mmCIF file of C-alpha atoms in Angstrom:
data_model
loop_
_atom_site.group_PDB
_atom_site.id
_atom_site.type_symbol
_atom_site.label_atom_id
_atom_site.label_comp_id
_atom_site.label_asym_id
_atom_site.label_seq_id
_atom_site.Cartn_x
_atom_site.Cartn_y
_atom_site.Cartn_z
ATOM 1 C CA UNK A 84 13.384 7.834 -12.922
ATOM 2 C CA UNK A 85 9.669 6.122 -13.536
ATOM 3 C CA UNK A 86 10.006 1.998 -12.896
ATOM 4 C CA UNK A 87 7.132 -0.641 -13.097
ATOM 5 C CA UNK A 88 7.363 -3.673 -11.546
ATOM 6 C CA UNK A 89 7.810 -6.977 -13.596
ATOM 7 C CA UNK A 90 9.533 -9.368 -10.832
ATOM 8 C CA UNK A 91 6.314 -11.664 -10.459
ATOM 9 C CA UNK A 92 7.479 -12.851 -6.991
ATOM 10 C CA UNK A 93 10.539 -11.288 -4.807
ATOM 11 C CA UNK A 94 11.671 -14.091 -1.973
ATOM 12 C CA UNK A 95 13.688 -12.780 0.995
ATOM 13 C CA UNK A 96 16.145 -15.339 2.825
ATOM 14 C CA UNK A 97 17.052 -14.631 6.286
ATOM 15 C CA UNK A 98 18.447 -16.636 9.125
ATOM 16 C CA UNK A 99 18.791 -14.347 12.380
ATOM 17 C CA UNK A 100 22.398 -15.965 12.655
ATOM 18 C CA UNK A 101 25.213 -16.883 10.568
ATOM 19 C CA UNK A 102 26.331 -20.237 9.677
ATOM 20 C CA UNK A 103 23.109 -21.788 9.046
ATOM 21 C CA UNK A 104 23.337 -22.642 5.795
ATOM 22 C CA UNK A 105 20.751 -19.293 4.470
ATOM 23 C CA UNK A 106 22.999 -18.555 1.549
ATOM 24 C CA UNK A 107 23.494 -22.229 0.566
ATOM 25 C CA UNK A 108 19.581 -22.389 0.583
ATOM 26 C CA UNK A 109 19.423 -18.894 -1.581
ATOM 27 C CA UNK A 110 21.374 -20.643 -4.269
ATOM 28 C CA UNK A 111 19.730 -24.230 -4.106
ATOM 29 C CA UNK A 112 16.154 -22.834 -4.406
ATOM 30 C CA UNK A 113 17.157 -20.544 -7.256
ATOM 31 C CA UNK A 114 18.911 -23.378 -9.346
ATOM 32 C CA UNK A 115 15.932 -25.488 -8.572
ATOM 33 C CA UNK A 116 13.263 -23.084 -9.462
ATOM 34 C CA UNK A 117 15.313 -22.071 -12.507
ATOM 35 C CA UNK A 118 15.831 -25.992 -13.594
ATOM 36 C CA UNK A 119 11.952 -25.599 -13.879
ATOM 37 C CA UNK A 120 11.812 -23.002 -16.456
ATOM 38 C CA UNK A 121 11.829 -20.085 -14.573
ATOM 39 C CA UNK A 122 13.851 -16.778 -15.158
ATOM 40 C CA UNK A 123 15.331 -16.884 -11.437
ATOM 41 C CA UNK A 124 17.853 -13.434 -10.448
ATOM 42 C CA UNK A 125 19.908 -13.883 -7.180
ATOM 43 C CA UNK A 126 20.688 -10.776 -4.922
ATOM 44 C CA UNK A 127 23.461 -10.706 -2.573
ATOM 45 C CA UNK A 128 22.214 -8.498 0.106
ATOM 46 C CA UNK A 129 24.752 -9.710 2.747
ATOM 47 C CA UNK A 130 25.810 -6.530 3.057
ATOM 48 C CA UNK A 131 29.342 -6.072 4.409
ATOM 49 C CA UNK A 132 29.485 -10.126 4.150
ATOM 50 C CA UNK A 133 28.380 -11.033 0.451
ATOM 51 C CA UNK A 134 29.587 -14.590 -0.934
ATOM 52 C CA UNK A 135 26.835 -16.314 -3.048
ATOM 53 C CA UNK A 136 29.886 -15.153 -5.958
ATOM 54 C CA UNK A 137 31.782 -17.523 -4.288
ATOM 55 C CA UNK A 138 29.575 -20.487 -3.849
ATOM 56 C CA UNK A 139 28.288 -19.938 -7.488
ATOM 57 C CA UNK A 140 32.002 -20.303 -8.747
ATOM 58 C CA UNK A 141 31.297 -16.885 -10.546
ATOM 59 C CA UNK A 142 35.372 -15.649 -10.675
ATOM 60 C CA UNK A 143 37.251 -12.540 -12.192
ATOM 61 C CA UNK A 144 36.040 -8.958 -12.488
ATOM 62 C CA UNK A 145 32.064 -8.660 -12.193
ATOM 63 C CA UNK A 146 29.660 -5.781 -12.226
ATOM 64 C CA UNK A 147 28.151 -5.573 -8.040
ATOM 65 C CA UNK A 148 25.812 -3.941 -5.986
ATOM 66 C CA UNK A 149 28.439 -1.413 -5.177
ATOM 67 C CA UNK A 150 28.280 0.109 -8.653
ATOM 68 C CA UNK A 151 24.819 0.592 -8.445
ATOM 69 C CA UNK A 152 24.929 2.201 -5.053
ATOM 70 C CA UNK A 153 27.605 4.426 -6.094
ATOM 71 C CA UNK A 154 25.327 5.788 -9.043
ATOM 72 C CA UNK A 155 27.808 4.446 -11.442
ATOM 73 C CA UNK A 156 25.211 2.584 -13.232
ATOM 74 C CA UNK A 157 21.732 3.721 -13.778
ATOM 75 C CA UNK A 158 19.594 0.810 -13.156
ATOM 76 C CA UNK A 159 20.176 -2.460 -11.234
ATOM 77 C CA UNK A 160 19.505 -4.268 -14.201
ATOM 78 C CA UNK A 161 22.918 -3.134 -15.401
ATOM 79 C CA UNK A 162 24.644 -5.326 -12.368
ATOM 80 C CA UNK A 163 23.212 -8.308 -13.347
ATOM 81 C CA UNK A 164 25.526 -11.079 -14.163
ATOM 82 C CA UNK A 165 24.851 -14.686 -16.059
ATOM 83 C CA UNK A 166 25.443 -17.895 -13.565
ATOM 84 C CA UNK A 167 26.525 -21.406 -15.157
ATOM 85 C CA UNK A 168 23.555 -21.958 -14.612
ATOM 86 C CA UNK A 169 20.602 -21.791 -16.624
ATOM 87 C CA UNK A 170 17.869 -19.102 -16.365
ATOM 88 C CA UNK A 171 20.023 -18.110 -13.192
ATOM 89 C CA UNK A 172 21.734 -14.297 -13.061
ATOM 90 C CA UNK A 173 23.348 -12.938 -10.151
ATOM 91 C CA UNK A 174 23.457 -9.456 -8.566
ATOM 92 C CA UNK A 175 26.842 -9.869 -6.559
ATOM 93 C CA UNK A 176 27.900 -8.001 -3.561
ATOM 94 C CA UNK A 177 31.846 -8.822 -4.266
ATOM 95 C CA UNK A 178 33.167 -5.085 -3.811
ATOM 96 C CA UNK A 179 32.308 -3.912 -0.347
ATOM 97 C CA UNK A 180 31.310 -0.290 0.974
ATOM 98 C CA UNK A 181 31.228 0.660 4.513
ATOM 99 C CA UNK A 182 28.119 2.053 3.687
ATOM 100 C CA UNK A 183 26.362 -0.769 2.400
ATOM 101 C CA UNK A 184 26.147 -1.691 5.698
ATOM 102 C CA UNK A 185 24.276 0.438 6.937
ATOM 103 C CA UNK A 186 22.249 2.143 4.032
ATOM 104 C CA UNK A 187 19.894 4.883 4.596
ATOM 105 C CA UNK A 188 16.317 5.088 4.092
ATOM 106 C CA UNK A 189 16.031 6.400 0.763
ATOM 107 C CA UNK A 190 18.915 3.915 -0.467
ATOM 108 C CA UNK A 191 16.999 1.243 0.507
ATOM 109 C CA UNK A 192 13.850 2.887 -0.781
ATOM 110 C CA UNK A 193 15.340 2.898 -4.489
ATOM 111 C CA UNK A 194 17.008 -0.685 -3.987
ATOM 112 C CA UNK A 195 13.813 -2.197 -3.440
ATOM 113 C CA UNK A 196 12.104 0.183 -6.402
ATOM 114 C CA UNK A 197 14.732 -1.640 -8.777
ATOM 115 C CA UNK A 198 14.822 -4.964 -7.607
ATOM 116 C CA UNK A 199 10.882 -4.634 -8.595
ATOM 117 C CA UNK A 200 11.666 -4.033 -11.554
ATOM 118 C CA UNK A 201 14.097 -6.597 -12.516
ATOM 119 C CA UNK A 202 11.817 -8.237 -15.196
ATOM 120 C CA UNK A 203 11.961 -12.397 -13.992
ATOM 121 C CA UNK A 204 9.862 -14.846 -12.283
ATOM 122 C CA UNK A 205 11.486 -14.736 -9.289
ATOM 123 C CA UNK A 206 13.870 -12.445 -7.276
ATOM 124 C CA UNK A 207 15.318 -14.384 -4.849
ATOM 125 C CA UNK A 208 17.409 -12.153 -2.158
ATOM 126 C CA UNK A 209 20.110 -13.354 0.268
ATOM 127 C CA UNK A 210 20.409 -11.620 3.813
ATOM 128 C CA UNK A 211 22.935 -10.947 5.905
ATOM 129 C CA UNK A 212 22.810 -12.379 9.249
ATOM 130 C CA UNK A 213 21.956 -10.840 12.212
ATOM 131 C CA UNK A 214 18.711 -9.035 13.348
ATOM 132 C CA UNK A 215 19.928 -5.165 12.302
ATOM 133 C CA UNK A 216 17.357 -2.691 11.108
ATOM 134 C CA UNK A 217 18.437 -3.048 7.068
ATOM 135 C CA UNK A 218 17.746 -6.767 7.357
ATOM 136 C CA UNK A 219 14.267 -6.865 8.296
ATOM 137 C CA UNK A 220 13.447 -3.907 6.638
ATOM 138 C CA UNK A 221 13.917 -6.159 3.185
ATOM 139 C CA UNK A 222 12.720 -9.141 4.794
ATOM 140 C CA UNK A 223 9.114 -7.758 5.588
ATOM 141 C CA UNK A 224 9.084 -5.587 2.060
ATOM 142 C CA UNK A 225 9.591 -9.206 -0.153
ATOM 143 C CA UNK A 226 6.277 -10.921 -1.564
ATOM 144 C CA UNK A 227 7.294 -14.163 0.911
ATOM 145 C CA UNK A 228 9.923 -14.581 3.336
ATOM 146 C CA UNK A 229 12.009 -17.856 4.206
ATOM 147 C CA UNK A 230 13.570 -18.101 7.753
ATOM 148 C CA UNK A 231 16.198 -20.565 7.840
ATOM 149 C CA UNK A 232 17.928 -21.993 10.909
ATOM 150 C CA UNK A 233 19.575 -25.191 12.692
ATOM 151 C CA UNK A 234 18.678 -27.471 15.514
ATOM 152 C CA UNK A 235 21.010 -25.668 17.935
ATOM 153 C CA UNK A 236 19.397 -23.426 20.617
ATOM 154 C CA UNK A 237 21.422 -20.398 20.030
ATOM 155 C CA UNK A 238 20.064 -20.690 16.433
ATOM 156 C CA UNK A 239 15.960 -21.275 17.697
ATOM 157 C CA UNK A 240 16.470 -18.420 19.293
ATOM 158 C CA UNK A 241 18.194 -15.888 17.391
ATOM 159 C CA UNK A 242 15.677 -17.048 14.472
ATOM 160 C CA UNK A 243 12.093 -16.986 17.141
ATOM 161 C CA UNK A 244 13.887 -12.885 18.258
ATOM 162 C CA UNK A 245 14.256 -12.248 14.069
ATOM 163 C CA UNK A 246 10.615 -13.157 14.122
ATOM 164 C CA UNK A 247 9.584 -10.926 16.718
ATOM 165 C CA UNK A 248 11.443 -8.312 15.514
ATOM 166 C CA UNK A 249 10.341 -8.154 11.892
ATOM 167 C CA UNK A 250 6.783 -8.625 13.264
ATOM 168 C CA UNK A 251 7.043 -4.685 14.957
ATOM 169 C CA UNK A 252 9.366 -3.640 12.473
ATOM 170 C CA UNK A 253 6.006 -4.258 9.831
ATOM 171 C CA UNK A 254 3.651 -2.697 12.664
ATOM 172 C CA UNK A 255 6.167 -0.005 13.470
ATOM 173 C CA UNK A 256 5.431 0.911 9.650
ATOM 174 C CA UNK A 257 1.769 0.913 9.766
ATOM 175 C CA UNK A 258 1.592 3.047 12.529
ATOM 176 C CA UNK A 259 4.221 5.071 12.154
ATOM 177 C CA UNK A 260 2.285 8.206 12.113
ATOM 178 C CA UNK A 261 -0.154 7.214 14.677
ATOM 179 C CA UNK A 262 0.319 9.651 17.842
ATOM 180 C CA UNK A 263 -0.168 7.274 20.591
ATOM 181 C CA UNK A 264 0.760 4.253 19.417
ATOM 182 C CA UNK A 265 4.448 4.762 17.497
ATOM 183 C CA UNK A 266 6.018 5.438 21.008
ATOM 184 C CA UNK A 267 4.399 2.386 22.107
ATOM 185 C CA UNK A 268 6.196 0.195 19.488
ATOM 186 C CA UNK A 269 9.406 1.768 19.749
ATOM 187 C CA UNK A 270 9.095 1.723 23.838
ATOM 188 C CA UNK A 271 8.835 -2.317 23.009
ATOM 189 C CA UNK A 272 11.276 -2.531 20.427
ATOM 190 C CA UNK A 273 14.157 -1.036 21.834
ATOM 191 C CA UNK A 274 13.913 -1.763 25.952
ATOM 192 C CA UNK A 275 14.241 -5.055 27.644
ATOM 193 C CA UNK A 276 11.231 -4.065 30.451
ATOM 194 C CA UNK A 277 8.411 -6.005 28.905
ATOM 195 C CA UNK A 278 7.918 -9.014 29.423
ATOM 196 C CA UNK A 279 8.784 -10.869 25.781
ATOM 197 C CA UNK A 280 5.559 -13.387 26.315
ATOM 198 C CA UNK A 281 3.274 -10.793 27.075
ATOM 199 C CA UNK A 282 4.094 -8.277 24.454
ATOM 200 C CA UNK A 283 1.786 -8.491 22.292
ATOM 201 C CA UNK A 284 -1.007 -8.452 24.127
ATOM 202 C CA UNK A 285 0.410 -5.214 26.149
ATOM 203 C CA UNK A 286 0.465 -3.543 22.413
ATOM 204 C CA UNK A 287 -3.032 -4.513 22.400
ATOM 205 C CA UNK A 288 -4.533 -3.744 25.859
ATOM 206 C CA UNK A 289 -2.771 -0.220 24.526
ATOM 207 C CA UNK A 290 -4.562 -0.403 21.094
ATOM 208 C CA UNK A 291 -7.824 -0.994 22.917
ATOM 209 C CA UNK A 292 -7.576 1.309 25.719
ATOM 210 C CA UNK A 293 -6.999 4.366 22.967
ATOM 211 C CA UNK A 294 -7.885 3.593 19.910
ATOM 212 C CA UNK A 295 -9.763 0.613 19.579
ATOM 213 C CA UNK A 296 -11.043 1.065 15.606
ATOM 214 C CA UNK A 297 -7.967 -0.039 14.725
ATOM 215 C CA UNK A 298 -7.769 -3.239 16.941
ATOM 216 C CA UNK A 299 -8.899 -5.286 13.337
ATOM 217 C CA UNK A 300 -5.724 -3.766 11.554
ATOM 218 C CA UNK A 301 -3.116 -4.613 14.060
ATOM 219 C CA UNK A 302 -4.685 -8.167 13.882
ATOM 220 C CA UNK A 303 -4.225 -8.368 10.527
ATOM 221 C CA UNK A 304 -0.574 -7.156 10.334
ATOM 222 C CA UNK A 305 -0.206 -9.828 12.611
ATOM 223 C CA UNK A 306 -1.672 -12.450 10.971
ATOM 224 C CA UNK A 307 -0.918 -12.022 7.196
ATOM 225 C CA UNK A 308 3.128 -11.941 8.755
ATOM 226 C CA UNK A 309 3.657 -15.613 7.852
ATOM 227 C CA UNK A 310 7.287 -16.395 6.657
ATOM 228 C CA UNK A 311 8.218 -19.721 5.935
ATOM 229 C CA UNK A 312 10.191 -22.051 8.133
ATOM 230 C CA UNK A 313 13.209 -24.559 7.193
ATOM 231 C CA UNK A 314 15.540 -26.011 9.352
ATOM 232 C CA UNK A 315 18.741 -26.951 7.947
ATOM 233 C CA UNK A 316 20.781 -30.047 9.045
ATOM 234 C CA UNK A 317 18.500 -32.043 10.978
ATOM 235 C CA UNK A 318 17.317 -35.562 11.469
ATOM 236 C CA UNK A 319 13.474 -36.703 11.887
ATOM 237 C CA UNK A 320 12.746 -36.846 15.713
ATOM 238 C CA UNK A 321 14.523 -33.157 16.264
ATOM 239 C CA UNK A 322 12.783 -31.080 13.335
ATOM 240 C CA UNK A 323 9.191 -32.800 15.535
ATOM 241 C CA UNK A 324 10.631 -31.359 18.695
ATOM 242 C CA UNK A 325 11.822 -28.448 16.845
ATOM 243 C CA UNK A 326 9.167 -27.027 14.592
ATOM 244 C CA UNK A 327 6.556 -27.422 17.845
ATOM 245 C CA UNK A 328 8.125 -25.465 20.278
ATOM 246 C CA UNK A 329 9.333 -22.537 17.939
ATOM 247 C CA UNK A 330 5.346 -22.792 15.834
ATOM 248 C CA UNK A 331 3.841 -22.502 19.106
ATOM 249 C CA UNK A 332 6.059 -19.774 20.451
ATOM 250 C CA UNK A 333 5.772 -17.234 17.809
ATOM 251 C CA UNK A 334 1.813 -18.015 17.616
ATOM 252 C CA UNK A 335 0.857 -17.680 21.370
ATOM 253 C CA UNK A 336 2.923 -14.661 21.902
ATOM 254 C CA UNK A 337 2.732 -12.839 18.650
ATOM 255 C CA UNK A 338 -0.294 -13.964 16.593
ATOM 256 C CA UNK A 339 2.441 -15.361 13.971
ATOM 257 C CA UNK A 340 1.634 -18.617 11.953
ATOM 258 C CA UNK A 341 4.868 -20.163 10.602
ATOM 259 C CA UNK A 342 4.227 -22.109 7.646
ATOM 260 C CA UNK A 343 7.115 -25.025 7.698
ATOM 261 C CA UNK A 344 8.097 -26.307 4.686
ATOM 262 C CA UNK A 345 10.838 -29.152 5.163
ATOM 263 C CA UNK A 346 13.942 -29.771 6.816
ATOM 264 C CA UNK A 347 17.423 -30.617 5.157
ATOM 265 C CA UNK A 348 19.640 -33.527 6.218
ATOM 266 C CA UNK A 349 23.179 -32.592 7.048
ATOM 267 C CA UNK A 350 25.343 -33.823 4.684
ATOM 268 C CA UNK A 351 29.544 -33.024 5.346
ATOM 269 C CA UNK A 352 30.019 -33.824 1.320
ATOM 270 C CA UNK A 353 28.958 -29.946 0.709
ATOM 271 C CA UNK A 354 32.302 -28.661 2.246
ATOM 272 C CA UNK A 355 34.336 -30.189 -0.661
ATOM 273 C CA UNK A 356 31.822 -27.599 -3.341
ATOM 274 C CA UNK A 357 31.966 -24.902 -1.708
ATOM 275 C CA UNK A 358 33.559 -23.099 -5.016
ATOM 276 C CA UNK A 359 29.970 -24.558 -7.418
ATOM 277 C CA UNK A 360 26.878 -25.436 -5.194
ATOM 278 C CA UNK A 361 24.806 -26.355 -8.435
ATOM 279 C CA UNK A 362 27.623 -29.225 -9.586
ATOM 280 C CA UNK A 363 27.108 -30.388 -5.963
ATOM 281 C CA UNK A 364 22.953 -31.058 -6.238
ATOM 282 C CA UNK A 365 24.042 -32.944 -9.371
ATOM 283 C CA UNK A 366 26.181 -35.801 -6.973
ATOM 284 C CA UNK A 367 24.888 -38.646 -5.781
ATOM 285 C CA UNK A 368 26.209 -37.232 -2.222
ATOM 286 C CA UNK A 369 23.889 -34.513 -2.840
ATOM 287 C CA UNK A 370 20.710 -36.854 -3.780
ATOM 288 C CA UNK A 371 19.204 -36.810 -0.194
ATOM 289 C CA UNK A 372 19.893 -32.704 0.642
ATOM 290 C CA UNK A 373 18.880 -31.894 -3.520
ATOM 291 C CA UNK A 374 15.558 -34.095 -2.567
ATOM 292 C CA UNK A 375 14.779 -32.324 0.610
ATOM 293 C CA UNK A 376 14.558 -28.691 -0.898
ATOM 294 C CA UNK A 377 12.711 -30.087 -3.952
ATOM 295 C CA UNK A 378 10.376 -31.155 -1.581
ATOM 296 C CA UNK A 379 10.402 -27.359 0.023
ATOM 297 C CA UNK A 380 9.990 -25.965 -3.291
ATOM 298 C CA UNK A 381 6.756 -28.438 -4.411
ATOM 299 C CA UNK A 382 5.553 -27.234 -1.111
ATOM 300 C CA UNK A 383 6.530 -23.195 -1.425
ATOM 301 C CA UNK A 384 4.891 -22.960 -4.948
ATOM 302 C CA UNK A 385 1.911 -25.155 -3.875
ATOM 303 C CA UNK A 386 0.922 -22.046 -1.628
ATOM 304 C CA UNK A 387 1.098 -19.065 -4.421
ATOM 305 C CA UNK A 388 -1.998 -18.747 -6.008
ATOM 306 C CA UNK A 389 -2.304 -15.948 -8.927
ATOM 307 C CA UNK A 390 -4.035 -13.091 -7.054
ATOM 308 C CA UNK A 391 -2.647 -10.679 -9.940
ATOM 309 C CA UNK A 392 -4.370 -11.735 -12.580
ATOM 310 C CA UNK A 393 -7.485 -8.555 -12.289
ATOM 311 C CA UNK A 394 -4.349 -5.967 -11.411
ATOM 312 C CA UNK A 395 -2.125 -6.592 -14.713
ATOM 313 C CA UNK A 396 -5.499 -6.897 -16.230
ATOM 314 C CA UNK A 397 -6.632 -3.624 -15.137
ATOM 315 C CA UNK A 398 -2.847 -2.074 -15.401
ATOM 316 C CA UNK A 399 -3.475 -1.398 -11.357
ATOM 317 C CA UNK A 400 -0.649 0.231 -9.876
ATOM 318 C CA UNK A 401 1.035 -2.214 -6.764
ATOM 319 C CA UNK A 402 3.508 0.302 -6.142
ATOM 320 C CA UNK A 403 3.368 3.421 -3.754
ATOM 321 C CA UNK A 404 5.958 6.002 -2.660
ATOM 322 C CA UNK A 405 4.690 8.160 0.662
ATOM 323 C CA UNK A 406 3.642 11.316 -0.889
ATOM 324 C CA UNK A 407 1.243 8.982 -3.347
ATOM 325 C CA UNK A 408 0.455 7.455 -0.185
ATOM 326 C CA UNK A 409 -0.937 10.820 1.055
ATOM 327 C CA UNK A 410 -2.759 11.396 -1.898
ATOM 328 C CA UNK A 411 -4.525 8.478 -1.639
ATOM 329 C CA UNK A 412 -5.702 9.008 1.793
ATOM 330 C CA UNK A 413 -6.564 12.821 1.195
ATOM 331 C CA UNK A 414 -8.908 11.016 -1.583
ATOM 332 C CA UNK A 415 -10.374 8.748 0.753
ATOM 333 C CA UNK A 416 -11.478 11.556 2.755
ATOM 334 C CA UNK A 417 -13.562 13.025 0.041
ATOM 335 C CA UNK A 418 -15.236 10.340 0.056
ATOM 336 C CA UNK A 419 -19.141 9.327 1.552
ATOM 337 C CA UNK A 420 -18.896 7.622 4.562
ATOM 338 C CA UNK A 421 -21.525 5.276 3.483
ATOM 339 C CA UNK A 422 -18.635 3.712 1.284
ATOM 340 C CA UNK A 423 -16.975 2.505 4.318
ATOM 341 C CA UNK A 424 -20.062 0.649 6.101
ATOM 342 C CA UNK A 425 -19.022 -1.677 8.656
ATOM 343 C CA UNK A 426 -15.488 -0.626 8.784
ATOM 344 C CA UNK A 427 -14.753 3.835 8.840
ATOM 345 C CA UNK A 428 -11.881 6.044 6.490
ATOM 346 C CA UNK A 429 -9.648 5.900 9.497
ATOM 347 C CA UNK A 430 -8.770 2.385 9.557
ATOM 348 C CA UNK A 431 -8.760 2.133 5.278
ATOM 349 C CA UNK A 432 -6.420 5.247 5.626
ATOM 350 C CA UNK A 433 -4.114 3.153 7.724
ATOM 351 C CA UNK A 434 -4.340 0.180 6.015
ATOM 352 C CA UNK A 435 -2.577 1.957 2.757
ATOM 353 C CA UNK A 436 1.020 2.247 5.285
ATOM 354 C CA UNK A 437 0.563 -1.948 4.902
ATOM 355 C CA UNK A 438 -1.674 -2.699 2.114
ATOM 356 C CA UNK A 439 -2.535 -0.254 -0.693
ATOM 357 C CA UNK A 440 -3.133 -1.891 -3.333
ATOM 358 C CA UNK A 441 -6.158 -4.029 -1.165
ATOM 359 C CA UNK A 442 -7.277 -0.253 -0.481
ATOM 360 C CA UNK A 443 -6.962 0.367 -4.506
ATOM 361 C CA UNK A 444 -9.200 -2.870 -5.015
ATOM 362 C CA UNK A 445 -11.718 -1.759 -2.824
ATOM 363 C CA UNK A 446 -12.125 1.403 -3.860
ATOM 364 C CA UNK A 447 -12.176 0.753 -7.326
ATOM 365 C CA UNK A 448 -14.879 -2.334 -6.591
ATOM 366 C CA UNK A 449 -17.043 0.396 -4.943
ATOM 367 C CA UNK A 450 -16.940 2.364 -8.187
ATOM 368 C CA UNK A 451 -14.362 5.041 -7.179
ATOM 369 C CA UNK A 452 -12.078 5.746 -10.047
ATOM 370 C CA UNK A 453 -8.950 7.808 -9.693
ATOM 371 C CA UNK A 454 -5.884 7.956 -12.219
ATOM 372 C CA UNK A 455 -3.066 7.797 -9.429
ATOM 373 C CA UNK A 456 -5.163 3.964 -9.362
ATOM 374 C CA UNK A 457 -3.433 3.054 -12.265
ATOM 375 C CA UNK A 458 -0.340 2.076 -14.268
ATOM 376 C CA UNK A 459 -1.207 4.420 -17.416
ATOM 377 C CA UNK A 460 -4.015 6.684 -18.826
ATOM 378 C CA UNK A 461 -6.811 5.215 -17.648
ATOM 379 C CA UNK A 462 -9.615 6.658 -20.335
ATOM 380 C CA UNK A 463 -11.626 2.969 -21.103
ATOM 381 C CA UNK A 464 -11.591 2.670 -17.209
ATOM 382 C CA UNK A 465 -12.558 6.179 -16.385
ATOM 383 C CA UNK A 466 -15.512 6.544 -19.068
ATOM 384 C CA UNK A 467 -14.100 9.505 -20.786
#
């Protein structure tokens, strides 16, 4: 089934540890965005521990993610449930299947494809706690990611480990077909023999020794991986110290620039509204909590820029599967090397696994026009 992307923004919320307030933040973020006349769909991908339906007060029998995974419905849109909040819908994870805790790669790919096909302004994915591969895969394949944590040493360390793991998972996706570098990434992520502070440096050293041509791409992947950071249940003094420590560690050891977008106060009264979080946001006792998240939303929205305008006008495709990536690679192989002055074919072929849309835009800018670049037949663009 061919599905076009309709979701304007896909956001993923992760925590690295349970109990940090990730799901409550997801609902609050979704509620505030929907209150700005955006259509929003919450997707509960806390596979095995879903609770968004409870926090939203969605009771009774509803369709859920399990129906989609079991192929009882054709599309993810078929299991969307409306909530009491205007413009806010939910894809619930209420029905648990053992296979949902560790979905096959084909299931993850299908799920991501259907998530991107949801016709809304924002899709907000609430991910599970922990650092399993599925959670990291959904995180790195979203448009933007939020890390939520609390001022506790264990939570901060788990957030740090999640960021590290997600970065290496992203690098693994880019270099999975590189004979020398793929095994290096695997060994670094699956063993503890490396000094944590030297892992990226060791990988860069290996890159420079074996294939220095791809070094710029390694740095590009690292620098583009810039999650938003939210500190929950925290005071101003704590936030200053912890934010500085976490941001510095991520940047100095891995080149990751965390975008700290704000902190949320500890509001005990929220425990009385765990069956209806949106109602809590309207209460006097929830004013400070709501105000803090509103500030985070404003900061986040200011960071967005509409880089999709040209893509939409030219109807350039934004999604490519593995076989299509291979076809794009063959197209690059056939091109004159003069097109790649200052770079190389090899580097652009590797970039296909990281930012295929950027590669297609580059090729179009160089006058290359192929049918695979576009959503529909492009007679006008091809000059026929």
